[in-house]
Amino acid sequence: MDHKIVVAGCGDMANNWVDYAIQRENAEIVGLVDVNISAARSMANRKGLNVPVYTDLQEALAETGATLVFDVTIPAVHKEIVTVSMKAGCHVFGEKPMAESMEDAKEVLRTVQLYGKRYTVMQNRRYLKQIRAFHNLVSSQAVGTIGSIHADFFLGPHFGGFRDMMDHPLILDMAIHTFDQARFITGSDPVSVYCHEYNPPGSWYKGNASAICIFEMTGGIVFTYRGSWCAEGFNTSWESDWRVTGSKGSILWDGHNLPVCEVVDERMPKEFLRGVQSIETESAWDGREGHWGCLDEMFSALEENRKAETDCHDNIKSMAMVFGAIESAKKMEKVVL
């Protein structure tokens, strides 16, 4: 199967997507689209692409005969990009989130169902050897039945641009990754959420850049999230700092190295604090990592006529966590998802 690709959005994030398409043997970029035509021209020049550039996606799809759209635009226009692309008969691979509201995300899902095309969302943080090892430990029940999972995320990136002006920059633009990771690690889905969102002193964001969330997940698992996007000093990794507690032990993952695991040592006497033994962690993941690992899965799923791991029908569950948290923060009460 050959893929004729139009790239919508030619900002910095698009570089990774374009580089991937260039190296893929059965993919061809046939057009570039950006509301700022100079950005599209600059991308074409940087990447050595002799392709037409546009400010209008509908025109680009009509003239190039594209079969696939890379949506690397800002979140506010994702619904429009998917709708225009689907109407033109194109599949869409896009950056997260699906939309800027749950209502729009549901409308996107209806559009996908109406036109019968694939819409798959970038969740690159699933595609790391460390998180795959973490997932395997949990699913193997190495620490027994899972009771809780906890994530700390503390970074202070100075992006500038649209993120600085968003109402919910942390939860809407970044926490989607961590929430999706929690679903992937545990294999569970959200049931309810309580969230307290705030903007601490020294924040350079207009909207709330910090939050604390408590999620109830299927299987009775509790997921807690503590995060800030304006935390200076002692930063966590971009993958967060994790702890899973189970009926037989615990797993820690710092986001950088392979996870570490300790379980109760049944050979030792039952004292006030039980003795534990370490379980060796191995990585069985041999795929590519990050964006390219996720794109490999997107293309494989499309060519095998199956839903990708991060297909929109699954990803909307992570979106429900995002918008449920925002709703809870606004109402100052628990929200059932």
Coordinates of C-alpha atoms in Angstrom, one line a residue:
M1 CA 0.0 0.0 0.0
D2 CA 1.4 3.4 -1.0
H3 CA 0.5 6.5 1.0
K4 CA 0.2 10.0 -0.5
I5 CA 0.4 12.4 2.4
V6 CA -0.5 16.0 2.9
V7 CA 1.0 17.6 6.0
A8 CA -1.3 20.1 7.7
G9 CA 0.7 22.4 10.0
C10 CA 4.3 23.1 9.4
G11 CA 5.6 24.3 12.7
D12 CA 8.4 22.8 14.8
M13 CA 6.4 19.7 15.7
A14 CA 5.9 18.8 12.1
N15 CA 9.6 18.2 11.6
N16 CA 9.5 14.8 13.2
W17 CA 6.4 13.8 11.1
V18 CA 8.0 14.9 7.9
D19 CA 11.3 13.2 8.6
Y20 CA 9.4 10.0 9.3
A21 CA 7.5 10.2 6.0
I22 CA 10.7 10.9 4.0
Q23 CA 12.4 7.8 5.3
R24 CA 9.4 5.5 4.7
E25 CA 9.6 3.6 1.4
N26 CA 5.9 3.5 0.7
A27 CA 5.0 7.0 1.7
E28 CA 5.2 10.2 -0.3
I29 CA 4.5 13.8 0.8
V30 CA 2.5 15.4 -1.9
G31 CA 1.6 18.8 -0.3
L32 CA 2.2 21.1 2.7
V33 CA -0.5 23.2 4.3
D34 CA -0.2 26.0 6.8
V35 CA -2.2 29.2 7.5
N36 CA 1.2 30.9 7.3
I37 CA 2.3 30.1 3.8
S38 CA 5.9 31.0 4.6
A39 CA 6.0 28.2 7.2
A40 CA 5.0 25.7 4.5
R41 CA 7.6 27.1 2.1
S42 CA 10.3 27.0 4.8
M43 CA 9.5 23.4 5.6
A44 CA 9.6 22.4 1.9
N45 CA 13.0 24.2 1.5
R46 CA 14.5 22.6 4.7
K47 CA 13.5 19.1 3.8
G48 CA 14.2 19.3 0.1
L49 CA 10.6 18.7 -0.9
N50 CA 9.5 19.8 -4.4
V51 CA 5.8 19.9 -3.5
P52 CA 3.0 22.5 -3.7
V53 CA 2.2 24.5 -0.6
Y54 CA -1.2 25.8 0.4
T55 CA -3.1 27.7 3.0
D56 CA -6.3 25.8 2.5
L57 CA -6.5 22.0 3.3
Q58 CA -9.5 21.3 1.1
E59 CA -7.8 22.8 -1.9
A60 CA -4.6 20.8 -1.2
L61 CA -6.5 17.5 -0.9
A62 CA -8.4 18.2 -4.1
E63 CA -5.3 19.0 -6.2
T64 CA -2.9 16.4 -4.8
G65 CA -5.0 13.3 -4.6
A66 CA -3.8 12.6 -1.1
T67 CA -4.9 9.5 0.8
L68 CA -3.6 10.4 4.2
V69 CA -3.3 13.6 6.2
F70 CA -0.8 14.3 9.0
D71 CA -2.6 16.7 11.3
V72 CA 0.2 18.7 13.2
T73 CA -1.9 21.8 13.8
I74 CA -2.9 23.4 17.1
P75 CA -5.6 21.6 19.1
A76 CA -8.2 24.3 18.3
V77 CA -8.4 23.2 14.7
H78 CA -8.1 19.4 15.0
K79 CA -11.8 18.8 14.6
E80 CA -11.9 20.9 11.4
I81 CA -8.8 19.2 10.0
V82 CA -10.3 15.7 10.6
T83 CA -13.7 16.7 9.2
V84 CA -12.3 18.2 6.0
S85 CA -9.9 15.2 5.5
M86 CA -12.6 12.6 6.0
K87 CA -15.0 14.3 3.6
A88 CA -12.2 14.2 1.0
G89 CA -11.8 10.5 1.6
C90 CA -8.5 10.6 3.6
H91 CA -7.4 8.8 6.7
V92 CA -5.9 11.1 9.4
F93 CA -2.9 10.6 11.7
G94 CA -2.8 13.5 14.2
E95 CA -1.2 15.1 17.1
K96 CA -3.0 14.9 20.4
P97 CA -5.5 16.0 21.7
M98 CA -8.4 15.0 19.5
A99 CA -10.1 18.3 20.2
E100 CA -10.4 21.1 22.7
S101 CA -13.6 19.9 24.3
M102 CA -15.3 16.6 24.9
E103 CA -18.2 17.6 22.8
D104 CA -15.9 18.2 19.8
A105 CA -14.1 15.0 20.5
K106 CA -17.4 13.1 20.3
E107 CA -18.3 14.9 17.1
V108 CA -15.0 13.9 15.6
L109 CA -15.7 10.3 16.6
R110 CA -19.1 10.5 14.8
T111 CA -17.4 12.0 11.7
V112 CA -15.0 9.0 11.7
Q113 CA -17.8 6.5 12.0
L114 CA -19.8 8.3 9.2
Y115 CA -17.0 8.2 6.7
G116 CA -15.4 4.9 7.7
K117 CA -11.8 6.2 7.6
R118 CA -9.1 5.8 10.2
Y119 CA -8.2 8.5 12.7
T120 CA -5.3 7.7 14.9
V121 CA -3.8 9.9 17.6
M122 CA -0.2 10.4 18.5
Q123 CA 0.6 9.0 21.9
N124 CA 4.4 8.8 21.5
R125 CA 5.0 8.2 25.2
R126 CA 3.6 4.7 25.0
Y127 CA 6.4 3.8 22.6
L128 CA 9.4 3.5 25.0
K129 CA 11.2 0.4 26.0
Q130 CA 10.9 1.4 29.7
I131 CA 7.1 1.9 29.7
R132 CA 6.7 -1.4 27.7
A133 CA 8.7 -3.2 30.4
F134 CA 6.5 -1.4 33.1
H135 CA 3.3 -2.5 31.3
N136 CA 4.6 -6.1 31.1
L137 CA 5.4 -6.2 34.8
V138 CA 2.0 -5.1 35.7
S139 CA 0.1 -7.3 33.3
S140 CA 2.2 -10.4 34.4
Q141 CA 0.9 -9.7 37.9
A142 CA 4.4 -9.7 39.2
V143 CA 3.2 -7.5 42.1
G144 CA -0.2 -9.2 42.4
T145 CA -3.5 -7.4 42.0
I146 CA -3.0 -3.6 41.4
G147 CA -4.5 -1.3 44.0
S148 CA -3.1 2.0 43.0
I149 CA -0.9 3.9 40.5
H150 CA 0.7 7.3 41.1
A151 CA 2.3 9.8 38.8
D152 CA 4.3 12.9 39.6
F153 CA 5.0 15.4 36.8
F154 CA 7.0 18.5 37.7
L155 CA 8.7 20.6 34.9
G156 CA 9.1 24.2 34.0
P157 CA 9.2 24.6 30.2
H158 CA 9.1 28.1 28.8
F159 CA 7.4 27.5 25.4
G160 CA 5.9 30.9 24.6
G161 CA 3.2 30.8 22.0
F162 CA -0.3 29.3 22.3
R163 CA 0.4 27.2 25.4
D164 CA 1.1 30.3 27.5
M165 CA -2.4 31.6 26.7
M166 CA -4.4 28.4 27.2
D167 CA -6.9 28.1 30.0
H168 CA -5.8 24.7 31.0
P169 CA -2.3 24.3 29.6
L170 CA -1.1 21.4 31.8
I171 CA -4.2 19.2 31.7
L172 CA -5.2 19.8 28.1
D173 CA -1.9 19.9 26.4
M174 CA 0.3 17.7 28.6
A175 CA -1.6 15.6 31.1
I176 CA -3.2 13.7 28.2
H177 CA 0.1 11.9 27.9
T178 CA 0.3 10.9 31.5
F179 CA -3.4 9.9 31.7
D180 CA -3.0 7.8 28.6
Q181 CA 0.2 6.2 30.1
A182 CA -1.8 5.3 33.2
R183 CA -4.4 3.6 31.1
F184 CA -1.7 1.7 29.1
I185 CA 0.3 0.7 32.1
T186 CA -2.7 -0.7 34.0
G187 CA -4.9 -1.8 31.2
S188 CA -7.8 0.0 33.0
D189 CA -10.1 2.8 32.0
P190 CA -11.5 5.9 33.9
V191 CA -14.6 5.7 36.0
S192 CA -14.6 9.0 38.0
V193 CA -12.3 12.0 38.8
Y194 CA -11.8 14.7 41.4
C195 CA -9.4 17.5 40.3
H196 CA -8.1 20.6 42.0
E197 CA -6.5 22.9 39.4
Y198 CA -4.5 26.0 40.2
N199 CA -1.9 28.5 39.0
P200 CA 0.9 28.9 41.6
P201 CA 3.0 32.0 42.2
G202 CA 5.7 32.6 39.6
S203 CA 3.7 30.9 36.8
W204 CA 4.2 32.4 33.3
Y205 CA 1.0 30.8 32.0
K206 CA -2.3 32.6 31.8
G207 CA -4.3 29.5 32.7
N208 CA -3.9 27.0 35.5
A209 CA -0.5 25.3 35.1
S210 CA -0.7 22.9 38.1
A211 CA -3.2 20.2 39.2
I212 CA -3.8 17.4 41.5
C213 CA -6.2 14.6 40.4
I214 CA -7.7 11.5 41.9
F215 CA -9.1 9.0 39.4
E216 CA -11.1 5.8 40.1
M217 CA -10.3 3.3 37.4
T218 CA -11.9 0.0 36.3
G219 CA -11.0 -2.9 38.5
G220 CA -11.1 -0.6 41.6
I221 CA -7.7 0.9 40.8
V222 CA -7.0 4.4 42.1
F223 CA -4.8 6.7 40.0
T224 CA -3.4 9.9 41.5
Y225 CA -1.7 12.6 39.5
R226 CA 0.3 15.5 40.8
G227 CA 1.6 17.9 38.2
S228 CA 3.0 21.3 37.4
W229 CA 4.2 22.9 34.2
C230 CA 5.8 25.8 36.0
A231 CA 8.0 23.9 38.6
E232 CA 11.6 25.2 38.6
G233 CA 14.1 22.8 40.1
F234 CA 14.2 19.0 40.9
N235 CA 12.4 18.3 37.6
T236 CA 10.9 14.9 36.9
S237 CA 11.3 13.3 33.5
W238 CA 8.8 14.1 30.8
E239 CA 7.5 10.6 31.3
S240 CA 6.6 11.4 35.0
D241 CA 7.8 9.6 38.1
W242 CA 5.6 6.5 38.8
R243 CA 4.7 4.1 41.6
V244 CA 2.4 1.1 41.3
T245 CA 1.3 -0.7 44.5
G246 CA 0.0 -4.3 44.3
S247 CA -1.1 -7.0 46.7
K248 CA 2.4 -8.6 46.6
G249 CA 4.7 -5.6 46.0
S250 CA 5.5 -2.3 44.2
I251 CA 7.0 -1.0 41.0
L252 CA 8.8 2.3 40.6
W253 CA 9.7 4.0 37.4
D254 CA 11.6 7.3 37.1
G255 CA 10.8 7.8 33.5
H256 CA 14.5 7.5 32.5
N257 CA 15.6 4.0 33.4
L258 CA 13.9 0.6 33.4
P259 CA 11.4 0.2 36.2
V260 CA 12.4 -1.5 39.5
C261 CA 10.3 -4.0 41.3
E262 CA 10.1 -5.3 44.9
V263 CA 7.8 -8.1 46.0
V264 CA 7.2 -9.8 49.4
D265 CA 9.8 -12.5 50.1
E266 CA 7.7 -15.4 51.2
R267 CA 10.8 -17.2 52.4
M268 CA 11.4 -14.7 55.2
P269 CA 9.5 -14.7 58.5
K270 CA 6.3 -12.6 58.8
E271 CA 7.5 -9.6 60.7
F272 CA 6.0 -6.1 61.3
L273 CA 7.5 -5.0 58.0
R274 CA 7.7 -7.9 55.6
G275 CA 11.0 -8.6 53.9
V276 CA 11.1 -8.0 50.1
Q277 CA 13.1 -9.2 47.2
S278 CA 13.9 -7.5 43.9
I279 CA 12.5 -8.7 40.6
E280 CA 14.8 -8.3 37.6
T281 CA 13.2 -6.1 34.9
E282 CA 13.8 -6.8 31.3
S283 CA 12.9 -5.0 28.2
A284 CA 11.4 -7.1 25.4
W285 CA 10.5 -4.1 23.2
D286 CA 12.5 -4.1 19.9
G287 CA 10.5 -1.5 18.0
R288 CA 11.4 2.1 17.4
E289 CA 10.7 4.6 20.1
G290 CA 8.8 7.9 20.5
H291 CA 7.0 9.4 17.5
W292 CA 8.5 7.0 15.0
G293 CA 7.4 3.9 17.1
C294 CA 3.9 5.3 17.2
L295 CA 3.9 6.1 13.5
D296 CA 5.1 2.6 12.7
E297 CA 2.1 1.2 14.6
M298 CA -0.2 3.7 12.8
F299 CA 0.9 2.6 9.4
S300 CA 1.0 -1.1 10.2
A301 CA -2.6 -0.9 11.4
L302 CA -3.7 1.0 8.4
E303 CA -2.1 -1.5 6.0
E304 CA -3.5 -4.5 8.0
N305 CA -7.0 -2.9 8.1
R306 CA -7.2 -2.9 11.9
K307 CA -7.5 -0.2 14.5
A308 CA -4.2 1.1 15.8
E309 CA -3.3 1.0 19.5
T310 CA -4.0 4.7 19.7
D311 CA -7.1 4.7 17.4
C312 CA -9.5 7.5 18.2
H313 CA -12.1 5.0 19.6
D314 CA -9.6 4.1 22.3
N315 CA -8.0 7.6 22.7
I316 CA -11.3 9.2 23.5
K317 CA -11.1 7.4 26.9
S318 CA -8.0 9.4 27.7
M319 CA -9.7 12.5 26.4
A320 CA -12.5 11.8 28.9
M321 CA -10.0 11.9 31.7
V322 CA -8.7 15.3 30.5
F323 CA -12.1 16.9 30.2
G324 CA -13.5 15.2 33.2
A325 CA -10.6 16.7 35.2
I326 CA -11.3 20.1 33.8
E327 CA -15.0 19.8 34.6
S328 CA -14.2 18.6 38.2
A329 CA -11.9 21.5 38.8
K330 CA -14.5 24.0 37.6
K331 CA -17.3 22.4 39.7
M332 CA -15.1 21.6 42.7
E333 CA -16.7 18.2 42.9
K334 CA -16.2 14.6 41.8
V335 CA -17.2 13.9 38.2
V336 CA -18.4 10.5 36.9
L337 CA -16.9 9.7 33.5

